[in-house]
Coordinates of C-alpha atoms and ligand atoms in Angstrom, one line a residue:
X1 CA -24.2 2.2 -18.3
X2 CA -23.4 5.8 -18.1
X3 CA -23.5 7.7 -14.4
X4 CA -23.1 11.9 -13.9
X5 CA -22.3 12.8 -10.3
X6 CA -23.6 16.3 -10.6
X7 CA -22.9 19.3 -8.0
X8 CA -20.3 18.5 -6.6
X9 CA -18.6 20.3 -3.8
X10 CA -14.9 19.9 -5.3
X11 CA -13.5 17.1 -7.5
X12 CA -10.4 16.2 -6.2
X13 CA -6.7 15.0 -8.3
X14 CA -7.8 15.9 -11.5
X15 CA -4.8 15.4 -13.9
X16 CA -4.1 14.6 -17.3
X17 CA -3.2 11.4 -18.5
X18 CA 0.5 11.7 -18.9
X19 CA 1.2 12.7 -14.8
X20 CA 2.5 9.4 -13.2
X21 CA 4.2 10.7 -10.1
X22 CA 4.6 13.9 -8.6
X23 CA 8.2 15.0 -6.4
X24 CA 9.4 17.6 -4.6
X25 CA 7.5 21.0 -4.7
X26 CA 5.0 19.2 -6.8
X27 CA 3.5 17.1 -3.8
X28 CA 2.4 20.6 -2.8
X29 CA 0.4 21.4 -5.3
X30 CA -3.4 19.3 -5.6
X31 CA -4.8 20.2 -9.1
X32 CA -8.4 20.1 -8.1
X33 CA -12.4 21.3 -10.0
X34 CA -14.7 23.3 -7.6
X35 CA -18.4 22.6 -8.3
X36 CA -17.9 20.1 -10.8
X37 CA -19.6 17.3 -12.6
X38 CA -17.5 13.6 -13.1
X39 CA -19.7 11.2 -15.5
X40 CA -18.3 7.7 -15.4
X41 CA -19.2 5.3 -18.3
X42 CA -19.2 1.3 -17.1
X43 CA -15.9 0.7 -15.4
X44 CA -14.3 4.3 -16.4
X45 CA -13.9 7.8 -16.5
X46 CA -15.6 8.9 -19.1
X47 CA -15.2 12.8 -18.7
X48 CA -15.4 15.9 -16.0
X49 CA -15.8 19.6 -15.8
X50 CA -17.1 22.6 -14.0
X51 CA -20.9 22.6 -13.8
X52 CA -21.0 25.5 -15.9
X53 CA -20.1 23.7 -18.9
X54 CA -22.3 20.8 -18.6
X55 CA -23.9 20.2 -21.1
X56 CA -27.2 17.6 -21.9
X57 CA -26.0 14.3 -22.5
X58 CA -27.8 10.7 -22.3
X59 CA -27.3 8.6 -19.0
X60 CA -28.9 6.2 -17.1
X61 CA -28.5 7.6 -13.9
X62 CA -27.4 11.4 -12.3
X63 CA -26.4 11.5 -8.8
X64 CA -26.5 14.9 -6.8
X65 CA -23.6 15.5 -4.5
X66 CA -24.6 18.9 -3.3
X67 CA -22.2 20.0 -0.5
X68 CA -19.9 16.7 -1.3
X69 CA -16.2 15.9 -2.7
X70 CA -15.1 12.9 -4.8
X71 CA -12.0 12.0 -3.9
X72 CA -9.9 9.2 -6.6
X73 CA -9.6 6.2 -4.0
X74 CA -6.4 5.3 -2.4
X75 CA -3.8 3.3 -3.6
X76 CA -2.3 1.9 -0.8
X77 CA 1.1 0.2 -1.5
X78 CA 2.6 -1.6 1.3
X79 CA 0.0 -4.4 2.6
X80 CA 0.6 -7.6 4.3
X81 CA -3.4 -8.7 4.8
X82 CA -3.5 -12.1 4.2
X83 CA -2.7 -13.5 7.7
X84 CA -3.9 -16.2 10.0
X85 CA -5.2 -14.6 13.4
X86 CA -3.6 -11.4 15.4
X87 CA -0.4 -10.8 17.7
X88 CA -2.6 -9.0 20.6
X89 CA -0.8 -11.4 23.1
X90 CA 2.3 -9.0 21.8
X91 CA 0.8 -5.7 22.2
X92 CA 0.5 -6.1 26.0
X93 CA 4.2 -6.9 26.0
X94 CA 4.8 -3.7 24.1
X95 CA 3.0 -1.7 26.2
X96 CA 5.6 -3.1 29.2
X97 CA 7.8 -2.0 27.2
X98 CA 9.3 -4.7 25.1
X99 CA 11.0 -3.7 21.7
X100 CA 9.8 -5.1 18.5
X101 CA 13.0 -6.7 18.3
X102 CA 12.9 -8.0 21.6
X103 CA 9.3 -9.5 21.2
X104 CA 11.0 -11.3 17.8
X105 CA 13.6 -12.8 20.5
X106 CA 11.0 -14.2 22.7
X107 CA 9.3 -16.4 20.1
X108 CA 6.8 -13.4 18.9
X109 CA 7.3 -11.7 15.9
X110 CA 6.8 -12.7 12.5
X111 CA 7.6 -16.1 13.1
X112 CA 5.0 -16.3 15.4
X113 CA 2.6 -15.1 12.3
X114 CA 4.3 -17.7 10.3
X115 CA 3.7 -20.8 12.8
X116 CA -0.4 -19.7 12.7
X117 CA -0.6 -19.5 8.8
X118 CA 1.2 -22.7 8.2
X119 CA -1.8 -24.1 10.4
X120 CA -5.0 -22.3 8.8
X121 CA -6.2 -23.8 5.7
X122 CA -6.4 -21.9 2.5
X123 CA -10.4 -22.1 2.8
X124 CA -9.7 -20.0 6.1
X125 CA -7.1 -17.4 5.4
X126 CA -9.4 -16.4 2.6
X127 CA -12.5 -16.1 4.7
X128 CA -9.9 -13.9 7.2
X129 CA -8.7 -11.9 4.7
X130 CA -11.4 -11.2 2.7
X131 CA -12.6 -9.5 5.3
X132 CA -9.6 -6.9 5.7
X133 CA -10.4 -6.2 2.2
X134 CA -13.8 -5.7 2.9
X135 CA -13.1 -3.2 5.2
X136 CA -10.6 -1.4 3.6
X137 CA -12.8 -0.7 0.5
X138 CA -15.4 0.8 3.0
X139 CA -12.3 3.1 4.0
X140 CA -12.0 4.0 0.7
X141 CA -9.0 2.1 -0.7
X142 CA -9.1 1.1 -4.1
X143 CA -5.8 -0.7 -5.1
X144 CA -3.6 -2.4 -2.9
X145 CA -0.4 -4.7 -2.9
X146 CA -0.2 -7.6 -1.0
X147 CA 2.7 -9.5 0.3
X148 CA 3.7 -13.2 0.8
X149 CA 6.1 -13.4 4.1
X150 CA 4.3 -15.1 6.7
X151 CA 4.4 -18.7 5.3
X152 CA 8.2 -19.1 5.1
X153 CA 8.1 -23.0 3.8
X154 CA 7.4 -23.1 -0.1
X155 CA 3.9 -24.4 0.5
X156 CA 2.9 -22.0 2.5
X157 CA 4.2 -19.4 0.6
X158 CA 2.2 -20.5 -2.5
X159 CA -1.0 -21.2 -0.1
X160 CA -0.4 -17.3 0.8
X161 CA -0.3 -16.1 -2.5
X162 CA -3.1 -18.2 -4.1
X163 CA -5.2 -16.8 -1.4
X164 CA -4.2 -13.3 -2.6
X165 CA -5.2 -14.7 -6.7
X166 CA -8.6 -16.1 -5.2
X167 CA -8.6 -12.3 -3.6
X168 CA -8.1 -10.5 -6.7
X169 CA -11.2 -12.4 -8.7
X170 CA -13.2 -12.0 -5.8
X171 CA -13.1 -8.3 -5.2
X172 CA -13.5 -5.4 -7.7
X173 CA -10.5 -3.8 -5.7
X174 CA -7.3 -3.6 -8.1
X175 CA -4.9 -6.1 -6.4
X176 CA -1.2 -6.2 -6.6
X177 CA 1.1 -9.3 -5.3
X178 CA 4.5 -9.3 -4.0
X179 CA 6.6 -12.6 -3.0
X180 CA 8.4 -12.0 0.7
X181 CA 10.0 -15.3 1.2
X182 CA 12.2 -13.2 2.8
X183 CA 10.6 -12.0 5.8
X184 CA 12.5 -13.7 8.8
X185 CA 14.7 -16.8 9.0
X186 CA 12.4 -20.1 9.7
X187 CA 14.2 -21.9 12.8
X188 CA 15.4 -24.3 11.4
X189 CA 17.9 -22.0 9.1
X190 CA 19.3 -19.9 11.7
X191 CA 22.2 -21.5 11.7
X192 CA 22.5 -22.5 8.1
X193 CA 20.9 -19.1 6.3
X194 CA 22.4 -19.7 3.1
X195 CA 20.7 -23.1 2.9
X196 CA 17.3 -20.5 3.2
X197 CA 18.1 -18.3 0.3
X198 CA 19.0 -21.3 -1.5
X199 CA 15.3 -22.6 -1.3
X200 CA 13.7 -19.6 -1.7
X201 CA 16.0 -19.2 -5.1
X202 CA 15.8 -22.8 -6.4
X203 CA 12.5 -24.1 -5.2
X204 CA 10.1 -20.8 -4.3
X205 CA 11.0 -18.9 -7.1
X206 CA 10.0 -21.3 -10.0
X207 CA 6.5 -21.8 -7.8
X208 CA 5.6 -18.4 -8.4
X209 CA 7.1 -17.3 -11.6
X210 CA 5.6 -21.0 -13.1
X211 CA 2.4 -19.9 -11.9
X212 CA 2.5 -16.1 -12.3
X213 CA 1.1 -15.8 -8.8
X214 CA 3.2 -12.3 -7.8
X215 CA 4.2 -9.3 -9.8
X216 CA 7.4 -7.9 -7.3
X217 CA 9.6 -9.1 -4.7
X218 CA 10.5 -7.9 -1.6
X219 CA 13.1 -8.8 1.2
X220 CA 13.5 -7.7 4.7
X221 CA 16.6 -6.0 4.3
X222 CA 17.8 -5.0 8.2
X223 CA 20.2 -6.5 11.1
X224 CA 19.1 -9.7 12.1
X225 CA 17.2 -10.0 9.5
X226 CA 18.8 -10.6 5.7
X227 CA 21.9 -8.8 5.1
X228 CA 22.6 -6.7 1.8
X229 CA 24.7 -9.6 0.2
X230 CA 21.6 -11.6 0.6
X231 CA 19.2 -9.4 -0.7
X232 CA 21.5 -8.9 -3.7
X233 CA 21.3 -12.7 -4.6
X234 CA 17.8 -13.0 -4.1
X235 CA 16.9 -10.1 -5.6
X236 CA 19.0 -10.8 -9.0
X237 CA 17.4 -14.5 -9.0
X238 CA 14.1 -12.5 -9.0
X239 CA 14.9 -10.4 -12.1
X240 CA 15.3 -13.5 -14.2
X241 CA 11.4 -14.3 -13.6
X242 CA 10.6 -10.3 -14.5
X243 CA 9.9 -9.9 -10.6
X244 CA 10.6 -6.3 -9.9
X245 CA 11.9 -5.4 -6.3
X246 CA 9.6 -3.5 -3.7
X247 CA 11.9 -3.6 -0.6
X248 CA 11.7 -3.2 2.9
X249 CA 14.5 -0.9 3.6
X250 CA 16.1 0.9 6.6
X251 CA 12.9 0.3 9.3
X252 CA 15.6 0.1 12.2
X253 CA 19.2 0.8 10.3
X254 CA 20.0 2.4 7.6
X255 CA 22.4 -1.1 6.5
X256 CA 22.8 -0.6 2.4
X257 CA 19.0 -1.6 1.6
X258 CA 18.4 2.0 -0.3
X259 CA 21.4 1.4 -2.5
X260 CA 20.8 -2.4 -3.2
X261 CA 17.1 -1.7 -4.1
X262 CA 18.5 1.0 -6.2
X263 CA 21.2 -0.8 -7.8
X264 CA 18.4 -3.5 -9.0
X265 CA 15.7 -1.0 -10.1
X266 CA 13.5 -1.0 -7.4
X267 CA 9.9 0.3 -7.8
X268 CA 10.1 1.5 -4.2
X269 CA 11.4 1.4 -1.0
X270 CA 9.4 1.4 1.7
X271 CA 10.1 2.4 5.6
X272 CA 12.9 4.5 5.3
X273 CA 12.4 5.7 9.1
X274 CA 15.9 5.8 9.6
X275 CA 17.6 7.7 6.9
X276 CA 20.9 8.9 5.7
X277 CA 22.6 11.7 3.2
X278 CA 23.7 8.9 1.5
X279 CA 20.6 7.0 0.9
X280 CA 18.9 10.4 0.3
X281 CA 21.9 11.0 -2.6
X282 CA 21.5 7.4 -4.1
X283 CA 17.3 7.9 -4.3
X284 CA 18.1 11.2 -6.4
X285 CA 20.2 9.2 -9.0
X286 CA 16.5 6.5 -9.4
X287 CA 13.6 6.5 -10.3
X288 CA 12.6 4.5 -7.2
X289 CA 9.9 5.8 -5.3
X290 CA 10.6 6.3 -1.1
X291 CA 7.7 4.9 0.9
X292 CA 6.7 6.3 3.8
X293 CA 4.2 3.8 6.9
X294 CA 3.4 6.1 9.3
X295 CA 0.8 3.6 11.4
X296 CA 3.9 1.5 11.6
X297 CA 5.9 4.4 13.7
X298 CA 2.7 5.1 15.3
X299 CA 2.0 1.7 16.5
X300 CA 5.5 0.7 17.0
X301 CA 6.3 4.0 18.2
X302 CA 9.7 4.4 16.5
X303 CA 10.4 7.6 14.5
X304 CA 8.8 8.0 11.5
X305 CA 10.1 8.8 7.9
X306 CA 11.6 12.6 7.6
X307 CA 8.8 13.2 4.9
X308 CA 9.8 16.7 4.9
X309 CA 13.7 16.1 4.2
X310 CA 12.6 13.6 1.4
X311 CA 10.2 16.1 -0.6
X312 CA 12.2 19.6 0.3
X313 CA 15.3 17.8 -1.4
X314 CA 12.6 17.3 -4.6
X315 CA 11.8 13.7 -4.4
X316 CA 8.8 11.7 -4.6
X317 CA 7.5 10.0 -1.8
X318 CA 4.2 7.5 -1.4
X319 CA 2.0 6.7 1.9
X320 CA 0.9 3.2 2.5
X321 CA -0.1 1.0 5.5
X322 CA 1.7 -1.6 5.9
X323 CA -1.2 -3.1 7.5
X324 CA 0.0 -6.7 9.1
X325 CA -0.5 -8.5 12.4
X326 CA 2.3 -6.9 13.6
X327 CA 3.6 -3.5 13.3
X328 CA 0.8 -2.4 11.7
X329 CA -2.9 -3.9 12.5
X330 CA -4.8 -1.4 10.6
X331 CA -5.2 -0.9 7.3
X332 CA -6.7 2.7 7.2
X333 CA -5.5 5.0 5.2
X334 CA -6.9 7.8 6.2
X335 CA -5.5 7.7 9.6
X336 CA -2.3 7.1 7.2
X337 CA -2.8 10.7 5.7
X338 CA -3.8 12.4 9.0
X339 CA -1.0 10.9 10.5
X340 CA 1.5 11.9 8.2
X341 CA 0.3 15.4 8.3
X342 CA -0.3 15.6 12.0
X343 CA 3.4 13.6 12.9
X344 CA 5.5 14.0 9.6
X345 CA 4.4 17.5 8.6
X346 CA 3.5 17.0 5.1
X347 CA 0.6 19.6 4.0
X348 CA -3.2 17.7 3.1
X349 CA -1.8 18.5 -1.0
X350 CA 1.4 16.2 -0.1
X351 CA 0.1 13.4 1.5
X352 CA -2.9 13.3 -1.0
X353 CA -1.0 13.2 -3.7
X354 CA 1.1 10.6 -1.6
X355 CA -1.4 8.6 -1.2
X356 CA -3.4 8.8 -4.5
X357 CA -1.0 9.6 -7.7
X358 CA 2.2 8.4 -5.7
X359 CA 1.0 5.8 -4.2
X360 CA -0.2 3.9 -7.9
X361 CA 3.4 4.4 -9.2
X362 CA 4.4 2.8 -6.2
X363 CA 2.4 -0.7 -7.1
X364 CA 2.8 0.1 -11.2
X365 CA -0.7 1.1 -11.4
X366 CA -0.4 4.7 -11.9
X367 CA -1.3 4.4 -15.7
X368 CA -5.7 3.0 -14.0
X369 CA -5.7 4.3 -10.9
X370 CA -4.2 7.3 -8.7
X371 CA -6.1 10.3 -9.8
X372 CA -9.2 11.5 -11.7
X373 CA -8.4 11.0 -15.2
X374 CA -10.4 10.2 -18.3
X375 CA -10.2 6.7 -19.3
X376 CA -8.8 5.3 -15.9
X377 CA -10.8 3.1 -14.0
X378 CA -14.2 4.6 -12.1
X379 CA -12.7 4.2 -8.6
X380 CA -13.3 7.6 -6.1
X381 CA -15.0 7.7 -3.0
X382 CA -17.7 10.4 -2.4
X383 CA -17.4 12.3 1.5
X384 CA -20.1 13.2 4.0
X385 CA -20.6 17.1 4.1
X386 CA -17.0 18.5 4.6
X387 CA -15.8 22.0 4.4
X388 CA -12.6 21.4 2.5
X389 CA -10.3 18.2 1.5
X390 CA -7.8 19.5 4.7
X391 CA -10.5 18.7 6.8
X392 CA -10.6 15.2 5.9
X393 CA -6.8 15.1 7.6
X394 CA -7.8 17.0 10.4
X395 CA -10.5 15.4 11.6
X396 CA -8.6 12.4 11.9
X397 CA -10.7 9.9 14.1
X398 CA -14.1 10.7 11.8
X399 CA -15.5 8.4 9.0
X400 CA -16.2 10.8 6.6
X401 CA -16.4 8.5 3.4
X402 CA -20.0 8.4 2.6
X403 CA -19.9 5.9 -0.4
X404 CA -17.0 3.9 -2.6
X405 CA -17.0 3.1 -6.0
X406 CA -14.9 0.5 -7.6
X407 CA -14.7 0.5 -11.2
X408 CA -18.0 2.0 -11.7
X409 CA -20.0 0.0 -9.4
X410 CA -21.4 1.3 -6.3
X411 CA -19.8 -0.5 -3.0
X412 CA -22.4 -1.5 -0.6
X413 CA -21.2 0.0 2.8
Ligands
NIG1 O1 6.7 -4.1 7.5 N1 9.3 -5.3 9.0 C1 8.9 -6.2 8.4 N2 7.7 -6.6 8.2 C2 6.5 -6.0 8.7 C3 6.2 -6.5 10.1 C4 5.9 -7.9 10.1 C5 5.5 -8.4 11.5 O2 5.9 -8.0 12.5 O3 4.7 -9.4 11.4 C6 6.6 -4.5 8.6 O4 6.6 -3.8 9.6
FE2 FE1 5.9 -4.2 5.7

């Protein structure tokens, strides 16, 4: 089945196959094909150009875009979507002003999360988070990661991510899964914590690797939380199972995460809102990507990432979510881009590429998905009438994604 979108207005992130990230002054610049054609053969990019040098060719279908851009779809790195119910009973208390710490104290928090998902059956949490992923793909997100973290017993762990396997045959979205035993202390280890890495080392670990149910691991690397020592041992029991660490890194203080995701060849670390020279120094000797969650500083209202001091000092950086129950209940990552241009001053070029190119490196999918290239998968979203791609940021409360497309196949919306 071959498909030429004819017309159209400007594709956007046209690169060539060997790009798989792009840093520093690079962000800025958004290789792009003004009235161009794309023609997409089953699940893949078959080829593009500017109208003018279109010429015939055999296909089963041509759609006009006249006055419309094709955008690659995002690649959205930092999810934690498969969770039982909401935490709205804790957004009242933040608005009276209780920190997200001090919400964690009072029984709220992730353990909170992790007391609902123990109690929802597997049939359920799929049903509730198949729908996130339904609506995320009508945002226009075509790969995301997902996390474990919110079942914090080894079942319930493995119930979380064999709902994110059953997710991954379900949807054409490309899905990625990370194991987070260790997202918070379970009660009944806050006074013995060791006894908690222990089971996550000797009995969760062999779960997943035996069953190849995630692809990274992550830890929640922050006071009160786990400690670097921790997250050292877990993270080295993880690299003999060929898990690769995604960390969550410096969201409060800035405690050693950077360098102990560094040390053990992180993919990425994500959060980064509090950040140091140090850190900065240790990220330039890596080929670890920073990730930026601006919805997570918008929602908890803490500061977000210094984007600018990250890119002007010629590193990469990637834009995701973090959409979960609660820092982040929203998985939309265009507010993601218009946020991190509106609050974090990166240009529209920077936190497209962020979100697009960056983004797949940051999930190991850059080689698919992430850009408009020949031979990667057929995923780019089409956009109402706009003026320019900047006006997709700026607008930043509009739906302007007029149709999705997932590995060739046209998403009903
Ligand atoms: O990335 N900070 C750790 N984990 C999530 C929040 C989890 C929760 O509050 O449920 C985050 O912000
Ligand atoms: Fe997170």
């Amino acid at each position: 089945m071959r498909t030429l979108f004819t017309n159209i207005k400007e594709l956007i992130q046209v690169r060539d196959a060997s790009v798989q990230k792009v840093s520093g002054n690079e962000m800025g610049d958004l290789p792009t094909l003004k009235n161009a054609y794309l023609l997409i053969e089953d699940t893949r990019i078959k080829d593009f150009g500017s109208m003018d040098s279109l010429t015939s060719t055999e296909v089963d279908k041509t759609i006009n875009c006249k006055g419309k851009m094709i955008f690659p779809t995002w690649c959205d790195s930092h999810t934690h979507l498969v969770y039982a119910g909401n935490r709205e009973g804790e957004f009242a208390d933040k608005i009276k002003g209780l920190s997200y710490e001090e919400i964690a104290q009072k029984g709220g928090g992730i353990l909170n999360s992790a007391k609902k998902l123990q109690n929802t059956s597997e049939k359920e949490l799929f049903i509730q988070s198949g729908k996130r992923i339904e609506e995320i793909i009508r945002l226009g997100t075509g790969a995301v990661e997902i996390k474990s973290g919110y079942g914090l017993t080894a079942d319930a762990e493995i119930k979380m991510l064999r709902v994110i396997q059953k997710l991954k045959e379900k949807y054409p979205i490309s899905i990625k899964a990370t194991f987070l035993g260790a997202h918070a202390f379970p009660k009944a280890y806050q006074n013995n914590k060791n006894a908690y890495i222990d089971l996550i080392i000797d009995t969760m670990l062999p779960l997943v690797a035996k069953d190849e149910l995630a692809s990274f691991v992550d830890v929640f690397c922050e006071k009160n939380y786990f400690t670097v020592a921790q997250t050292q041992r877990i993270l080295k029991a993880a690299k003999r199972y060929g898990l690769v660490p995604k960390i969550h890194v410096n969201q409060f203080n800035s405690i050693g995460g950077v360098s102990v995701g560094v040390k053990n060849q992180a993919l990425s670390v994500d959060h980064l809102e509090v950040l140091t020279e140090e850190d900065l120094s240790v990220l330039h000797q890596s080929t670890t990507i920073p990730v930026a969650l601006p919805a997570c500083s918008f929602f908890l209202g803490i500061p977000y990432t210094p984007a600018r001091r990250i890119i002007d000092d010629g590193l990469a950086l990637a834009l995701a979510t973090d959409y979960n129950p609660g820092s982040t209940p929203s998985g939309n990552m265009n507010f993601v881009v218009a946020s991190a241009c509106i609050k974090m001053k990166m240009t529209p070029e920077e936190a497209i590429n962020a979100a697009t190119i960056n983004g797949a490196y940051a999930m190991g999918v850059q080689k698919e998905l992430g850009s408009i290239t020949k031979g990667k998968k057929a995923n780019f979203f089409l956009t109402k009438e706009i003026p320019s791609y900047g006006y997709l940021p700026y607008a930043f409360g509009s739906n302007l994604i007029e149709q999705v497309y997932l590995e060739g196949r046209k998403i009903k919306i």
